[in-house]
Amino acid sequence: MDPIIATTPPRHDIFSKEAYELKRHYSLASKLDVTHVPLKHQDIKVIGHRGSPYTALENTARSFIHAAQAGADGVELDVFLLKCGNLVVFHGSGGDENPGLLHSYCGVEGSILDYTAQDARRLLTFNKNFEEFGCGPYKITHPDDNIDHLPHYCYVHTLEEVLTTLRDHPDVSPKFTIKIELKGPDTSVPAVELVRKLNMKHRCQYSSFDHSRIAEVRMLDASAITGALFASHVPKDFVDRCLAVGANEVHFKYDTCSYDRVQMAHQAGLDTMAWFRGPKGMDEDSKFKYFDVGNEDEAMYKSVLRSGVSSMCVNRPNIMVAALERMSSNVPRSRL
């Protein structure tokens, strides 16, 4: 069956019961149970998901700096421990069960785990036509490109390079937060040790879908701020699971952070964050899943805001910041 036809809701009379149910089914606001919640300005943190992936390639220093310049409060990035003992910033495909695959991202078979940090930087180039890269092909560089106005920046960065860049860059506030997602195995110990070495404990936080990594971080550093990530399925006992591993925050997928779940988390003393899928996934959701909002437009962000979450990890931090500025009489956050 054609996937577009299969996921497009049938037409009904606008006053019928069927039309009402369809509207609820294909409405993000209804999914989050926030249609009754008034939109009001709140002190919410804007986190750039892999930086600012619509203005520069994801998980690069340039992308993170763009997020800071747009007025974001921080960024989220993904890390793997390579066989050379270095942590690198990379996402890759393969899902949470088998992350770091290279085929779609770099056009070669294998995993980022097959490389040393030096070889990953030297040998891997990014697929300019991969739909997940929201910045488009003309903002992705290869080493042999001859582009005067855009120096080569699209390589696999080490975490140490990214952290020192964000620590020392003049456009990045000393209060700018770096949320380190422990994507690959055996990342907890080296990540905590590196953050200590760079004296950046006050700026770095940790998260993972593998909650045992959160517990490990808290054993290494009892004062570390940690977030337990949940995907599409949120178990009924999510609060207990977070507390059991010492998490400070619950990180919900953007369309699962219902009003009731957010209230439950806050009542248990947990902060909350809504994380958004990558550009390709968000494009699919806006076309085939939720018809009351666009692809990370202001309407989508406002629907999620109504849930009461403490922070939002978004692919378009500039749009999120602009929406908050319009809702507030505060001094503009943007630096651009």
Coordinates of C-alpha atoms in Angstrom, one line a residue:
M1 CA 0.0 0.0 0.0
D2 CA 1.2 3.5 -0.8
P3 CA 2.6 4.9 2.5
I4 CA 1.2 8.3 2.0
I5 CA -2.3 7.0 1.3
A6 CA -2.0 4.7 4.2
T7 CA -1.2 7.4 6.7
T8 CA -3.5 10.2 5.4
P9 CA -6.7 10.4 7.4
P10 CA -10.0 9.8 5.5
R11 CA -12.3 12.8 4.9
H12 CA -15.4 13.1 7.0
D13 CA -18.0 15.7 7.6
I14 CA -16.4 18.4 9.8
F15 CA -19.2 18.1 12.4
S16 CA -19.3 14.3 12.6
K17 CA -18.1 12.3 15.6
E18 CA -15.6 10.6 13.3
A19 CA -14.1 13.9 12.3
Y20 CA -13.7 14.8 16.0
E21 CA -11.9 11.6 16.8
L22 CA -9.6 11.9 13.7
K23 CA -8.7 15.4 14.8
R24 CA -7.7 14.1 18.2
H25 CA -5.7 11.2 16.6
Y26 CA -3.8 13.5 14.2
S27 CA -3.3 16.4 16.7
L28 CA -0.1 16.8 18.6
A29 CA -1.9 19.0 21.2
S30 CA -4.5 16.2 21.8
K31 CA -1.8 13.6 22.0
L32 CA -0.1 15.6 24.8
D33 CA -3.5 16.4 26.4
V34 CA -2.8 20.1 26.4
T35 CA -5.7 21.5 24.5
H36 CA -7.1 22.7 27.8
V37 CA -3.8 24.3 29.0
P38 CA -3.3 28.0 28.3
L39 CA -0.1 29.0 26.7
K40 CA 1.9 31.2 29.0
H41 CA 5.5 32.4 29.2
Q42 CA 7.7 30.1 31.3
D43 CA 11.3 29.9 32.2
I44 CA 12.3 27.2 29.8
K45 CA 15.7 26.2 28.6
V46 CA 16.4 25.9 24.9
I47 CA 18.8 23.1 24.0
G48 CA 20.2 22.7 20.5
H49 CA 19.7 19.1 19.4
R50 CA 23.2 18.1 18.0
G51 CA 23.7 21.9 17.8
S52 CA 21.9 23.8 15.1
P53 CA 21.6 21.2 12.4
Y54 CA 19.7 23.3 9.9
T55 CA 22.5 25.9 9.8
A56 CA 25.5 23.6 10.0
L57 CA 26.3 19.9 10.0
E58 CA 25.1 18.2 13.2
N59 CA 27.6 17.4 16.0
T60 CA 30.3 19.8 14.8
A61 CA 31.8 22.7 16.6
R62 CA 30.3 25.1 14.0
S63 CA 26.8 23.7 14.7
F64 CA 27.2 24.1 18.4
I65 CA 28.5 27.6 18.1
H66 CA 25.6 28.5 15.9
A67 CA 23.2 27.3 18.6
A68 CA 24.9 29.5 21.1
Q69 CA 24.8 32.5 18.8
A70 CA 21.1 31.9 18.2
G71 CA 20.4 32.3 21.9
A72 CA 20.2 28.7 23.0
D73 CA 21.0 27.8 26.7
G74 CA 22.9 24.7 25.7
V75 CA 23.4 21.9 23.3
E76 CA 23.0 18.1 23.3
L77 CA 25.7 15.9 21.6
D78 CA 26.3 12.2 21.2
V79 CA 29.5 10.4 22.1
F80 CA 31.2 7.1 21.4
L81 CA 34.4 5.6 22.8
L82 CA 36.7 4.4 20.0
K83 CA 39.3 1.6 20.2
C84 CA 42.1 4.2 20.6
G85 CA 40.6 5.3 23.9
N86 CA 39.3 8.7 22.7
L87 CA 35.7 9.9 22.8
V88 CA 34.2 11.2 19.6
V89 CA 31.1 13.2 18.9
F90 CA 28.9 11.4 16.4
H91 CA 25.4 10.0 16.0
G92 CA 25.2 7.6 13.0
S93 CA 22.3 5.4 12.1
G94 CA 21.2 2.0 13.5
G95 CA 18.9 3.1 16.3
D96 CA 19.6 2.8 20.0
E97 CA 20.2 -1.0 19.8
N98 CA 23.0 -0.7 17.3
P99 CA 24.1 3.0 17.1
G100 CA 26.9 4.5 15.2
L101 CA 26.5 2.8 11.8
L102 CA 28.1 4.6 8.9
H103 CA 26.3 3.6 5.7
S104 CA 23.7 6.4 5.5
Y105 CA 25.9 9.0 7.3
C106 CA 29.2 8.5 5.4
G107 CA 28.4 6.1 2.5
V108 CA 30.6 3.2 3.8
E109 CA 29.8 0.0 5.6
G110 CA 30.7 -0.6 9.3
S111 CA 30.5 1.4 12.5
I112 CA 32.2 4.4 14.0
L113 CA 33.5 1.8 16.6
D114 CA 35.7 0.3 13.9
Y115 CA 37.9 3.4 13.8
T116 CA 40.4 5.3 15.8
A117 CA 39.7 9.0 16.4
Q118 CA 42.6 9.9 14.0
D119 CA 41.4 7.6 11.3
A120 CA 37.7 8.7 11.7
R121 CA 38.7 12.3 11.2
R122 CA 41.0 11.5 8.3
L123 CA 39.0 8.9 6.3
L124 CA 35.3 9.5 6.9
T125 CA 33.4 12.1 4.9
F126 CA 29.7 12.9 5.3
N127 CA 27.0 12.1 2.7
K128 CA 26.0 15.5 1.4
N129 CA 22.6 14.1 0.2
F130 CA 21.5 12.3 3.4
E131 CA 18.1 13.6 4.4
E132 CA 18.9 13.6 8.1
F133 CA 21.3 16.5 7.5
G134 CA 19.0 19.4 7.7
C135 CA 21.6 21.9 6.6
G136 CA 21.6 20.6 3.1
P137 CA 24.4 19.6 0.8
Y138 CA 25.9 23.1 0.3
K139 CA 26.8 23.5 4.0
I140 CA 28.6 20.1 4.2
T141 CA 32.3 20.3 3.3
H142 CA 34.7 17.6 2.1
P143 CA 38.5 18.0 2.5
D144 CA 39.0 18.5 -1.3
D145 CA 36.3 21.1 -1.7
N146 CA 37.5 24.5 -2.8
I147 CA 35.1 26.8 -1.1
D148 CA 36.7 30.1 0.0
H149 CA 33.8 31.2 2.2
L150 CA 33.4 27.9 4.0
P151 CA 36.6 26.2 5.4
H152 CA 36.4 22.5 5.9
Y153 CA 34.7 21.7 9.2
C154 CA 32.7 18.5 8.6
Y155 CA 34.8 15.9 10.2
V156 CA 34.4 13.6 13.2
H157 CA 35.3 15.7 16.2
T158 CA 36.7 14.5 19.5
L159 CA 34.7 15.3 22.6
E160 CA 37.8 17.1 24.0
E161 CA 38.0 19.4 20.9
V162 CA 34.3 20.2 21.2
L163 CA 34.4 21.0 24.9
T164 CA 37.5 23.2 24.7
T165 CA 36.0 25.0 21.8
L166 CA 32.8 25.8 23.6
R167 CA 34.7 26.7 26.8
D168 CA 36.9 29.2 25.0
H169 CA 34.8 30.6 22.2
P170 CA 33.9 34.3 22.8
D171 CA 30.3 33.8 21.6
V172 CA 29.6 31.0 24.1
S173 CA 28.4 32.0 27.5
P174 CA 30.2 30.5 30.6
K175 CA 26.7 29.3 31.6
F176 CA 26.2 27.4 28.3
T177 CA 25.2 23.8 29.1
I178 CA 26.6 20.8 27.3
K179 CA 24.4 17.7 27.6
I180 CA 26.5 14.6 26.7
E181 CA 24.4 11.7 25.6
L182 CA 26.4 8.5 26.3
K183 CA 25.5 6.8 23.0
G184 CA 28.0 4.0 22.8
P185 CA 29.2 1.4 25.3
D186 CA 31.8 2.1 28.0
T187 CA 31.4 5.9 27.7
S188 CA 30.5 6.8 31.3
V189 CA 33.9 6.6 32.9
P190 CA 36.0 8.4 30.2
A191 CA 33.3 11.1 29.8
V192 CA 33.3 11.9 33.5
E193 CA 37.1 11.8 33.6
L194 CA 37.5 14.1 30.6
V195 CA 35.0 16.7 32.0
R196 CA 36.9 16.7 35.3
K197 CA 40.3 17.1 33.5
L198 CA 38.9 20.2 31.6
N199 CA 37.4 21.6 34.8
M200 CA 33.9 21.7 33.2
K201 CA 31.8 19.9 35.7
H202 CA 29.6 22.9 36.2
R203 CA 28.7 23.0 32.5
C204 CA 28.4 19.4 31.5
Q205 CA 25.5 17.0 32.1
Y206 CA 24.9 13.4 31.1
S207 CA 22.1 11.4 29.6
S208 CA 21.4 7.9 28.1
F209 CA 18.7 5.5 27.0
D210 CA 20.8 2.9 28.8
H211 CA 19.9 3.9 32.4
S212 CA 22.7 1.8 33.8
R213 CA 25.1 4.4 32.4
I214 CA 23.3 7.1 34.4
A215 CA 23.8 5.0 37.6
E216 CA 27.5 4.7 36.7
V217 CA 27.9 8.4 36.2
R218 CA 26.3 9.1 39.6
M219 CA 28.6 6.6 41.3
L220 CA 31.6 8.4 39.7
D221 CA 30.3 11.9 40.5
A222 CA 27.4 12.2 43.0
S223 CA 26.9 15.8 42.0
A224 CA 26.5 15.2 38.3
I225 CA 23.3 16.2 36.6
T226 CA 21.9 13.3 34.7
G227 CA 18.9 12.6 32.5
A228 CA 17.1 9.3 31.8
L229 CA 16.1 9.1 28.2
F230 CA 12.9 7.4 27.1
A231 CA 11.8 6.6 23.5
S232 CA 8.2 6.2 22.2
H233 CA 7.2 3.8 25.0
V234 CA 7.2 5.4 28.4
P235 CA 6.6 2.8 31.2
K236 CA 4.1 3.6 33.9
D237 CA 6.8 3.4 36.5
F238 CA 9.1 5.9 34.7
V239 CA 9.5 8.0 37.8
D240 CA 10.6 5.1 39.9
R241 CA 13.1 4.0 37.2
C242 CA 14.6 7.5 37.1
L243 CA 14.9 7.7 40.9
A244 CA 16.4 4.2 41.1
V245 CA 19.4 5.2 39.0
G246 CA 19.8 8.7 40.5
A247 CA 18.6 10.7 37.5
N248 CA 17.8 14.3 38.0
E249 CA 15.8 14.7 34.8
V250 CA 13.3 12.8 32.7
H251 CA 13.9 13.2 28.9
F252 CA 10.7 12.5 27.0
K253 CA 10.3 12.1 23.3
Y254 CA 8.5 15.3 22.2
D255 CA 5.2 13.6 21.5
T256 CA 5.1 11.6 24.7
C257 CA 5.6 14.5 27.2
S258 CA 2.0 14.7 28.1
Y259 CA 0.8 17.2 30.7
D260 CA 0.1 14.5 33.3
R261 CA 3.5 12.8 32.8
V262 CA 5.3 16.2 33.2
Q263 CA 3.3 16.9 36.4
M264 CA 4.2 13.5 37.8
A265 CA 7.9 14.1 37.2
H266 CA 7.9 17.5 38.7
Q267 CA 6.0 16.4 41.8
A268 CA 8.7 13.7 42.3
G269 CA 11.4 16.5 42.1
L270 CA 12.6 15.6 38.6
D271 CA 13.2 18.2 35.9
T272 CA 11.9 17.4 32.4
M273 CA 13.1 17.8 28.8
A274 CA 11.3 17.1 25.6
W275 CA 13.7 15.8 22.9
F276 CA 12.9 16.0 19.2
R277 CA 13.8 13.5 16.5
G278 CA 16.4 14.4 13.9
P279 CA 15.3 16.5 10.9
K280 CA 14.3 13.5 8.7
G281 CA 12.1 12.0 11.5
M282 CA 10.5 15.4 12.3
D283 CA 9.7 16.0 8.6
E284 CA 7.9 12.6 8.5
D285 CA 6.0 13.3 11.7
S286 CA 4.7 16.7 10.4
K287 CA 3.7 15.2 7.1
F288 CA 2.0 12.0 8.1
K289 CA 1.4 12.0 11.9
Y290 CA 0.4 15.4 13.2
F291 CA -1.6 17.7 11.0
D292 CA -2.1 20.6 13.4
V293 CA 1.5 21.7 13.4
G294 CA 4.4 22.1 10.9
N295 CA 7.9 20.7 11.0
E296 CA 9.3 22.3 14.2
D297 CA 7.5 25.5 13.5
E298 CA 6.2 27.8 16.2
A299 CA 2.9 26.0 16.5
M300 CA 4.7 22.7 17.2
Y301 CA 6.9 24.2 19.8
K302 CA 4.0 25.9 21.5
S303 CA 2.0 22.7 21.7
V304 CA 5.0 21.1 23.6
L305 CA 5.5 24.2 25.7
R306 CA 1.9 23.7 27.1
S307 CA 3.0 20.5 28.7
G308 CA 5.0 22.4 31.2
V309 CA 8.4 20.8 30.4
S310 CA 11.5 22.4 31.9
S311 CA 13.6 22.4 28.7
M312 CA 13.2 21.5 25.0
C313 CA 16.0 19.9 22.8
V314 CA 15.2 21.1 19.3
N315 CA 16.6 21.1 15.9
R316 CA 15.7 24.8 15.2
P317 CA 16.9 26.7 18.3
N318 CA 16.6 30.0 16.4
I319 CA 12.9 29.5 15.9
M320 CA 12.4 28.3 19.5
V321 CA 14.3 31.3 20.9
A322 CA 12.3 33.7 18.6
A323 CA 9.0 32.2 19.8
L324 CA 10.0 32.7 23.5
E325 CA 11.1 36.3 22.8
R326 CA 7.7 37.1 21.3
M327 CA 6.0 35.6 24.4
S328 CA 8.1 37.7 26.7
S329 CA 9.1 41.3 27.3
N330 CA 12.6 40.2 28.4
V331 CA 15.8 41.3 26.7
P332 CA 16.2 39.3 23.5
R333 CA 18.3 36.1 24.0
S334 CA 19.6 35.9 20.4
R335 CA 23.1 37.1 19.5
L336 CA 22.6 37.0 15.8

